[in-house]
């Protein structure tokens, strides 16, 4: 039957055609750039679960890989699996007196199986879903699917995250004794599923989810291309823990700063700057900005329904880009998908005075500033300091430009405080403006004096070092006092 005969038929057909098709439904869920909104929402309900590796087979694999130690692990295995996808299967067990999860990497999908899937998808597409079933989308699905091939890539990402300090979110920490062959193992994160926490305390839950995703983008420069909120948990100490990540994708170094500025422009409702930065991120070889701006002017009236402006802008930009430039970086689509999901959570919270995504953005940005400052503020790391500080200087200058607009309009407030109505809230907004100006000035002074201390004649180095020290102390004092 035709895939578009009604919206529900799409998920029924994908569910019934096998594991690769169900995984494709999971890949498409939330992909507003490829499908009409009602299709994306329906596909999110598809049961993408894959039958697990049988417990006996999993236990035998542990024994074959780890010998006698594998027998000990298999003896404590839970009866039911922790998760089962096309590329991973995991069971809980006991190790060294603690609950751990051991994950097995499944064999990759063969080229022949994928070609069979590709042929069947050609017969399911129709005039409403040309992008979702077209060659570009199917190739992107293949690239996404093969990101999880083998354990080495996942191991490297998890080892890198373990070595990265200053991160609020807790990621799996590999236990070397549980890693070998197709297996990786780590401690099980105890806590309440973030999906359930969102229902109980929506604002706190949305803030926690937003900080987790924004921290990935702004601080770690990675995108979770297989984000599954059922595997995010809120621990008793208030931190968010990620129970599994198998498809982390790096944001290229040259795109990290423009990506941060793009998110900032959208959250500040600066549509012109957002379009310019998105075009820059999508392609350095083609000038996309004129066609993107033209497309946006046609899309916006069509999409501006029932969402807050932030959600509308992310979806407008994403759909407009997809309609004019199919060969965009893989991480860019999943960055948009994750940000759009967060924005919709924020829009669903019935508190008009709160924009939790923007609140989380400023919290994470301050964390980025502290991290970059302490790691790089030295003459020896001057180049890194300048690169890291440049992002924040640009953000500071952008906020100063908004401040100038506000002064011109006799409205001294940040855009993020647009909901302020009382005298107390106005004073708080003005206080943040003053601190923002102070941070920008001190950061510029610090970077200049650091550069001077490394290149100035010997008789002036002491002066430069003293000036750098004073700037650093003042900057630290302001940062520690900022909310």
Coordinates of C-alpha atoms in Angstrom, one line a residue:
X1 CA 0.0 0.0 0.0
X2 CA 1.0 3.6 -0.5
X3 CA 3.2 5.0 2.3
X4 CA 1.1 8.2 2.5
X5 CA -2.4 6.6 2.3
X6 CA -2.6 7.8 5.9
X7 CA 0.0 9.0 8.4
X8 CA -0.3 5.9 10.5
X9 CA 0.4 3.5 7.6
X10 CA 4.0 4.7 7.4
X11 CA 5.0 3.5 10.9
X12 CA 3.1 0.2 10.5
X13 CA 4.9 -0.6 7.2
X14 CA 8.3 0.3 8.6
X15 CA 7.6 -1.8 11.8
X16 CA 6.6 -4.8 9.8
X17 CA 9.5 -4.9 7.3
X18 CA 12.3 -5.8 9.6
X19 CA 15.0 -4.3 11.9
X20 CA 16.7 -2.0 9.3
X21 CA 13.4 -0.4 8.4
X22 CA 12.5 0.1 12.1
X23 CA 15.8 1.7 12.7
X24 CA 15.2 3.9 9.7
X25 CA 12.0 5.1 11.4
X26 CA 14.0 5.9 14.5
X27 CA 16.5 7.8 12.3
X28 CA 13.6 9.8 10.7
X29 CA 11.8 10.6 14.0
X30 CA 12.1 14.4 14.6
X31 CA 13.6 15.0 11.2
X32 CA 11.5 18.1 10.3
X33 CA 13.9 18.8 7.4
X34 CA 12.9 15.6 5.6
X35 CA 9.2 15.1 6.5
X36 CA 6.0 17.0 7.2
X37 CA 5.5 17.5 10.9
X38 CA 2.7 14.9 11.3
X39 CA 4.9 12.2 9.8
X40 CA 7.9 13.0 12.0
X41 CA 5.6 12.9 15.1
X42 CA 4.1 9.6 14.1
X43 CA 7.4 8.0 13.4
X44 CA 8.5 8.8 16.9
X45 CA 5.9 6.3 18.1
X46 CA 7.4 3.4 16.0
X47 CA 8.6 0.5 18.1
X48 CA 12.2 0.5 17.1
X49 CA 13.2 -2.2 19.5
X50 CA 15.2 -5.1 18.1
X51 CA 15.0 -8.6 19.6
X52 CA 18.0 -8.9 22.0
X53 CA 20.9 -11.3 21.9
X54 CA 19.7 -14.3 23.8
X55 CA 21.0 -14.3 27.4
X56 CA 22.7 -17.7 26.9
X57 CA 24.4 -16.5 23.7
X58 CA 25.5 -13.3 25.4
X59 CA 26.9 -15.2 28.4
X60 CA 28.8 -17.5 26.1
X61 CA 30.3 -14.5 24.4
X62 CA 31.6 -13.2 27.7
X63 CA 33.1 -16.6 28.5
X64 CA 34.8 -16.8 25.1
X65 CA 36.2 -13.3 25.5
X66 CA 37.2 -13.2 29.2
X67 CA 37.5 -16.8 30.2
X68 CA 36.9 -17.6 33.8
X69 CA 36.2 -13.9 34.5
X70 CA 33.5 -14.1 31.9
X71 CA 31.9 -17.0 33.8
X72 CA 31.7 -14.8 36.9
X73 CA 30.2 -11.9 34.9
X74 CA 27.6 -14.2 33.2
X75 CA 26.6 -15.7 36.6
X76 CA 25.4 -12.3 37.8
X77 CA 23.6 -11.3 34.6
X78 CA 20.1 -9.9 34.8
X79 CA 17.4 -12.0 33.2
X80 CA 16.2 -9.1 30.9
X81 CA 18.4 -7.0 28.6
X82 CA 19.1 -3.3 29.4
X83 CA 18.7 -2.2 25.8
X84 CA 18.8 -3.8 22.4
X85 CA 19.3 -1.9 19.1
X86 CA 20.4 -2.9 15.6
X87 CA 24.0 -2.4 16.6
X88 CA 24.2 -2.9 20.4
X89 CA 22.8 -5.2 23.0
X90 CA 23.5 -4.8 26.8
X91 CA 22.8 -6.6 30.0
X92 CA 23.3 -5.6 33.6
X93 CA 25.6 -7.7 35.9
X94 CA 27.7 -7.4 39.0
X95 CA 31.4 -6.5 39.2
X96 CA 33.5 -5.6 42.2
X97 CA 30.5 -5.2 44.4
X98 CA 28.7 -2.7 42.0
X99 CA 26.1 -2.9 39.3
X100 CA 27.6 -2.5 35.9
X101 CA 26.4 -2.7 32.3
X102 CA 28.2 -4.8 29.7
X103 CA 27.4 -3.9 26.1
X104 CA 28.0 -6.1 23.1
X105 CA 28.6 -4.7 19.6
X106 CA 26.6 -6.6 17.1
X107 CA 27.8 -7.4 13.5
X108 CA 27.3 -4.5 11.1
X109 CA 24.5 -4.4 8.5
X110 CA 25.9 -6.0 5.4
X111 CA 26.0 -4.1 2.1
X112 CA 23.6 -6.6 0.6
X113 CA 21.1 -6.1 3.4
X114 CA 21.3 -2.3 3.0
X115 CA 20.8 -2.5 -0.7
X116 CA 17.7 -4.6 -0.2
X117 CA 16.4 -2.0 2.2
X118 CA 17.2 0.8 -0.3
X119 CA 15.2 -1.0 -3.0
X120 CA 12.1 -1.5 -0.8
X121 CA 12.2 2.2 0.3
X122 CA 11.9 3.3 -3.4
X123 CA 8.5 1.6 -3.5
X124 CA 7.3 3.3 -0.3
X125 CA 8.0 6.9 -1.1
X126 CA 5.4 9.3 -2.5
X127 CA 5.0 13.0 -3.5
X128 CA 4.9 14.1 0.2
X129 CA 8.1 12.3 1.2
X130 CA 10.6 12.8 -1.6
X131 CA 13.4 13.9 0.7
X132 CA 12.9 11.1 3.2
X133 CA 13.2 8.4 0.6
X134 CA 15.5 10.1 -1.8
X135 CA 19.1 9.2 -2.5
X136 CA 20.6 11.9 -0.3
X137 CA 18.5 10.9 2.8
X138 CA 19.2 7.2 2.3
X139 CA 22.9 7.8 2.0
X140 CA 22.8 9.9 5.2
X141 CA 21.0 7.1 6.9
X142 CA 23.7 4.7 5.8
X143 CA 26.5 7.0 7.1
X144 CA 24.6 7.4 10.4
X145 CA 24.1 3.6 10.6
X146 CA 27.7 2.8 10.1
X147 CA 28.9 5.3 12.8
X148 CA 28.2 2.5 15.3
X149 CA 30.3 -0.1 13.5
X150 CA 32.7 -1.8 15.8
X151 CA 33.7 -0.7 19.3
X152 CA 36.9 1.3 18.7
X153 CA 35.2 4.6 17.8
X154 CA 32.9 4.4 20.8
X155 CA 35.8 3.5 23.1
X156 CA 37.9 6.5 21.9
X157 CA 35.0 8.9 22.5
X158 CA 34.3 7.6 26.0
X159 CA 38.0 7.7 26.9
X160 CA 38.2 11.3 25.6
X161 CA 35.2 12.3 27.7
X162 CA 36.7 10.7 30.8
X163 CA 39.8 12.8 30.4
X164 CA 37.8 16.1 29.8
X165 CA 37.4 18.1 33.0
X166 CA 34.7 20.6 33.9
X167 CA 31.8 18.7 32.4
X168 CA 28.5 18.8 34.4
X169 CA 27.0 15.8 32.6
X170 CA 28.2 12.4 33.6
X171 CA 29.2 10.0 30.8
X172 CA 29.9 6.3 30.9
X173 CA 33.4 5.7 32.4
X174 CA 34.8 2.5 30.9
X175 CA 36.0 -0.2 33.3
X176 CA 39.1 -1.7 31.6
X177 CA 38.4 -5.2 33.0
X178 CA 35.1 -5.3 31.2
X179 CA 36.4 -4.2 27.8
X180 CA 37.6 -6.7 25.3
X181 CA 36.5 -8.2 21.9
X182 CA 33.0 -6.9 21.1
X183 CA 32.4 -5.8 24.7
X184 CA 32.5 -2.5 26.5
X185 CA 31.5 -2.1 30.2
X186 CA 30.9 0.7 32.7
X187 CA 29.2 1.5 35.9
X188 CA 25.4 1.7 35.8
X189 CA 24.1 5.2 36.4
X190 CA 21.4 5.2 39.1
X191 CA 18.7 7.8 38.9
X192 CA 15.3 8.7 37.6
X193 CA 14.7 8.7 33.8
X194 CA 14.7 12.2 32.5
X195 CA 11.5 11.5 30.7
X196 CA 9.8 10.7 34.0
X197 CA 11.5 13.7 35.7
X198 CA 10.1 16.0 33.0
X199 CA 6.6 14.9 33.9
X200 CA 7.1 15.5 37.6
X201 CA 9.1 18.7 37.5
X202 CA 8.9 20.0 33.9
X203 CA 11.0 23.2 34.4
X204 CA 13.8 21.5 36.3
X205 CA 13.7 18.6 33.9
X206 CA 13.8 20.8 30.8
X207 CA 16.7 22.8 32.3
X208 CA 18.6 19.6 33.0
X209 CA 18.1 18.3 29.5
X210 CA 19.0 21.6 27.9
X211 CA 22.2 21.9 29.9
X212 CA 23.2 18.4 28.9
X213 CA 22.7 19.0 25.1
X214 CA 24.1 22.5 25.1
X215 CA 27.1 21.4 27.0
X216 CA 27.8 18.7 24.3
X217 CA 27.6 21.4 21.6
X218 CA 29.3 24.3 23.3
X219 CA 31.9 22.7 25.6
X220 CA 32.6 19.3 24.1
X221 CA 32.0 20.2 20.4
X222 CA 30.1 16.9 19.8
X223 CA 26.6 16.0 18.7
X224 CA 24.7 12.9 19.9
X225 CA 23.4 11.7 16.5
X226 CA 21.3 9.0 18.3
X227 CA 19.9 11.0 21.1
X228 CA 17.5 8.9 23.2
X229 CA 16.0 10.7 26.2
X230 CA 15.1 7.4 27.8
X231 CA 18.8 6.8 28.4
X232 CA 19.3 10.2 30.2
X233 CA 18.8 10.1 34.0
X234 CA 18.8 12.6 36.7
X235 CA 21.0 11.5 39.6
X236 CA 20.3 12.2 43.3
X237 CA 22.9 15.0 43.3
X238 CA 21.0 16.9 40.5
X239 CA 23.5 16.0 37.7
X240 CA 22.4 14.4 34.5
X241 CA 24.0 11.0 33.6
X242 CA 24.0 9.5 30.1
X243 CA 23.7 5.7 30.2
X244 CA 24.8 5.0 26.7
X245 CA 26.3 6.9 23.7
X246 CA 27.2 5.0 20.5
X247 CA 26.9 7.7 17.8
X248 CA 28.7 10.8 19.1
X249 CA 29.8 13.0 16.1
X250 CA 32.4 15.7 16.4
X251 CA 31.8 19.3 15.3
X252 CA 34.8 20.2 13.2
X253 CA 37.1 22.8 14.9
X254 CA 36.6 25.4 12.2
X255 CA 32.8 25.1 12.7
X256 CA 32.7 25.2 16.6
X257 CA 32.7 29.0 16.9
X258 CA 30.2 29.7 14.1
X259 CA 27.9 26.9 15.5
X260 CA 28.0 28.5 19.0
X261 CA 27.3 32.0 17.5
X262 CA 24.4 30.5 15.4
X263 CA 22.7 29.1 18.5
X264 CA 23.2 32.4 20.2
X265 CA 21.7 34.3 17.3
X266 CA 18.6 32.1 17.2
X267 CA 18.1 32.3 21.0
X268 CA 18.4 36.1 20.7
X269 CA 15.9 36.1 17.8
X270 CA 18.5 37.6 15.4
X271 CA 17.2 36.1 12.2
X272 CA 19.6 37.8 9.9
X273 CA 22.7 36.8 11.8
X274 CA 21.3 33.2 12.2
X275 CA 20.8 32.8 8.5
X276 CA 24.3 34.2 7.8
X277 CA 26.0 31.9 10.3
X278 CA 24.0 28.8 9.2
X279 CA 25.0 29.4 5.6
X280 CA 28.7 29.7 6.7
X281 CA 28.5 26.4 8.6
X282 CA 26.8 24.5 5.9
X283 CA 29.3 25.3 3.1
X284 CA 32.5 27.2 2.8
X285 CA 32.5 26.6 -1.0
X286 CA 29.1 27.8 -2.0
X287 CA 27.5 31.2 -1.1
X288 CA 24.2 30.0 0.3
X289 CA 23.2 33.1 2.2
X290 CA 21.1 34.8 -0.6
X291 CA 19.1 31.7 -1.4
X292 CA 18.7 30.8 2.2
X293 CA 17.4 34.2 3.1
X294 CA 15.0 34.2 0.2
X295 CA 13.7 30.7 1.2
X296 CA 13.3 31.7 4.9
X297 CA 11.1 34.7 3.9
X298 CA 8.7 32.2 2.2
X299 CA 8.8 29.5 4.9
X300 CA 8.3 31.6 8.0
X301 CA 4.6 32.4 7.6
X302 CA 3.9 28.7 6.8
X303 CA 5.6 27.3 10.0
X304 CA 4.9 29.9 12.6
X305 CA 2.2 28.0 14.5
X306 CA 1.8 27.3 18.2
X307 CA 5.5 27.4 18.9
X308 CA 7.6 29.9 20.7
X309 CA 9.8 31.9 18.4
X310 CA 13.0 29.9 19.2
X311 CA 11.4 26.7 18.1
X312 CA 10.0 28.4 14.9
X313 CA 13.4 29.8 14.0
X314 CA 15.3 26.5 14.4
X315 CA 12.7 24.7 12.3
X316 CA 12.5 27.4 9.7
X317 CA 16.3 27.5 9.3
X318 CA 16.6 23.8 9.1
X319 CA 13.9 23.2 6.5
X320 CA 15.1 26.1 4.4
X321 CA 18.7 24.8 4.4
X322 CA 17.5 21.3 3.5
X323 CA 15.5 22.6 0.6
X324 CA 18.4 24.4 -1.1
X325 CA 21.5 22.4 -0.1
X326 CA 21.2 18.6 0.4
X327 CA 25.0 17.9 0.8
X328 CA 25.4 19.4 4.3
X329 CA 27.5 18.0 7.1
X330 CA 25.9 15.2 9.0
X331 CA 26.4 16.7 12.5
X332 CA 24.4 19.8 11.4
X333 CA 21.1 18.0 11.0
X334 CA 21.4 16.2 14.3
X335 CA 22.4 19.5 16.1
X336 CA 19.2 21.0 14.7
X337 CA 17.1 17.9 15.7
X338 CA 18.4 18.0 19.3
X339 CA 18.0 21.8 19.6
X340 CA 14.5 21.6 18.2
X341 CA 13.5 18.9 20.7
X342 CA 14.7 21.0 23.5
X343 CA 12.9 24.1 22.2
X344 CA 9.7 22.1 22.0
X345 CA 10.1 21.0 25.6
X346 CA 10.5 24.6 26.6
X347 CA 7.4 25.6 24.6
X348 CA 5.3 22.9 26.3
X349 CA 6.1 24.3 29.7
X350 CA 3.2 26.6 30.6
X351 CA 5.2 29.4 32.1
X352 CA 5.4 32.3 29.7
X353 CA 8.0 34.1 31.7
X354 CA 10.6 31.3 31.4
X355 CA 12.7 30.3 28.4
X356 CA 14.6 27.3 29.9
X357 CA 16.8 26.7 26.8
X358 CA 18.1 30.3 26.9
X359 CA 18.6 30.1 30.7
X360 CA 20.6 26.9 30.2
X361 CA 22.6 28.5 27.3
X362 CA 23.9 31.2 29.5
X363 CA 24.7 28.8 32.3
X364 CA 26.7 26.6 29.9
X365 CA 28.4 29.5 28.3
X366 CA 29.7 30.7 31.6
X367 CA 31.0 27.2 32.2
X368 CA 32.8 27.3 28.8
X369 CA 34.4 30.6 29.8
X370 CA 35.7 29.2 33.1
X371 CA 37.0 26.1 31.4
X372 CA 38.8 27.9 28.6
X373 CA 40.2 30.5 31.0
X374 CA 41.7 28.1 33.5
X375 CA 43.0 25.7 30.9
X376 CA 44.5 28.2 28.5
X377 CA 45.3 31.5 30.3
X378 CA 49.1 31.3 30.0
X379 CA 51.7 32.6 27.7
X380 CA 52.7 29.1 26.7
X381 CA 49.2 28.4 25.5
X382 CA 48.6 31.8 23.9
X383 CA 47.4 30.5 20.6
X384 CA 44.7 28.3 22.2
X385 CA 43.8 31.0 24.6
X386 CA 43.2 33.5 21.7
X387 CA 41.1 30.9 19.8
X388 CA 39.0 29.9 22.8
X389 CA 38.6 33.5 24.0
X390 CA 37.7 34.7 20.6
X391 CA 34.4 32.9 20.7
X392 CA 33.5 34.6 23.9
X393 CA 34.7 38.0 22.8
X394 CA 32.6 37.7 19.7
X395 CA 29.6 36.8 21.9
X396 CA 30.4 39.7 24.2
X397 CA 30.6 42.1 21.3
X398 CA 27.3 40.8 20.0
X399 CA 25.6 41.4 23.4
X400 CA 27.1 44.9 23.4
X401 CA 25.5 45.6 20.0
X402 CA 22.2 44.4 21.4
X403 CA 22.8 46.7 24.4
X404 CA 23.4 49.6 22.0
X405 CA 20.1 48.9 20.2
X406 CA 18.4 48.8 23.6
X407 CA 19.8 52.1 24.6
X408 CA 18.7 53.6 21.3
X409 CA 15.2 52.4 22.0
X410 CA 15.4 53.5 25.7
X411 CA 15.2 49.9 26.8
X412 CA 18.2 48.8 28.9
X413 CA 17.8 45.0 29.0
X414 CA 19.0 41.8 27.4
X415 CA 16.8 40.1 24.9
X416 CA 16.7 37.1 27.2
X417 CA 15.1 39.2 29.9
X418 CA 12.3 40.4 27.6
X419 CA 9.7 39.0 29.9
X420 CA 10.7 41.3 32.8
X421 CA 7.9 43.5 33.9
X422 CA 8.6 44.6 37.5
X423 CA 11.2 47.1 38.8
X424 CA 13.2 44.3 40.5
X425 CA 13.5 42.3 37.3
X426 CA 14.6 45.4 35.4
X427 CA 17.3 46.1 37.9
X428 CA 18.5 42.5 37.7
X429 CA 18.7 42.7 33.9
X430 CA 20.7 45.9 34.2
X431 CA 23.1 44.2 36.7
X432 CA 23.7 41.4 34.2
X433 CA 24.4 44.0 31.4
X434 CA 27.0 45.7 33.6
X435 CA 28.6 42.4 34.4
X436 CA 28.6 41.3 30.8
X437 CA 30.4 44.5 29.8
X438 CA 32.9 43.9 32.6
X439 CA 33.6 40.4 31.5
X440 CA 34.2 41.4 27.9
X441 CA 36.5 44.3 28.8
X442 CA 38.5 42.2 31.3
X443 CA 38.8 39.3 28.9
X444 CA 40.1 41.5 26.1
X445 CA 42.6 43.1 28.5
X446 CA 43.7 39.7 29.8
X447 CA 44.4 38.3 26.3
X448 CA 46.3 41.5 25.3
X449 CA 48.5 41.5 28.4
X450 CA 49.2 37.7 28.0
X451 CA 50.3 38.4 24.4
X452 CA 52.4 41.3 25.6
X453 CA 54.0 39.4 28.4
X454 CA 55.3 36.8 25.9
X455 CA 56.6 39.2 23.3
X456 CA 57.5 42.5 25.2
X457 CA 61.1 43.5 26.0
X458 CA 62.4 42.1 29.3
X459 CA 62.0 45.4 31.2
X460 CA 58.2 45.5 30.4
X461 CA 57.4 41.8 31.0
X462 CA 56.9 42.3 34.7
X463 CA 54.4 45.1 34.0
X464 CA 52.5 42.9 31.5
X465 CA 52.5 40.0 33.9
X466 CA 51.2 42.1 36.8
X467 CA 48.4 43.6 34.5
X468 CA 47.5 40.1 33.3
X469 CA 47.3 38.9 36.9
X470 CA 45.1 41.8 38.0
X471 CA 42.8 41.2 35.0
X472 CA 42.6 37.5 35.8
X473 CA 41.7 38.1 39.4
X474 CA 39.0 40.6 38.5
X475 CA 37.6 38.4 35.8
X476 CA 37.5 35.4 38.2
X477 CA 35.8 37.5 40.9
X478 CA 33.0 38.6 38.4
X479 CA 32.6 35.0 37.1
X480 CA 32.2 33.5 40.5
X481 CA 29.6 36.0 41.4
X482 CA 27.5 35.5 38.2
X483 CA 24.4 33.4 38.3

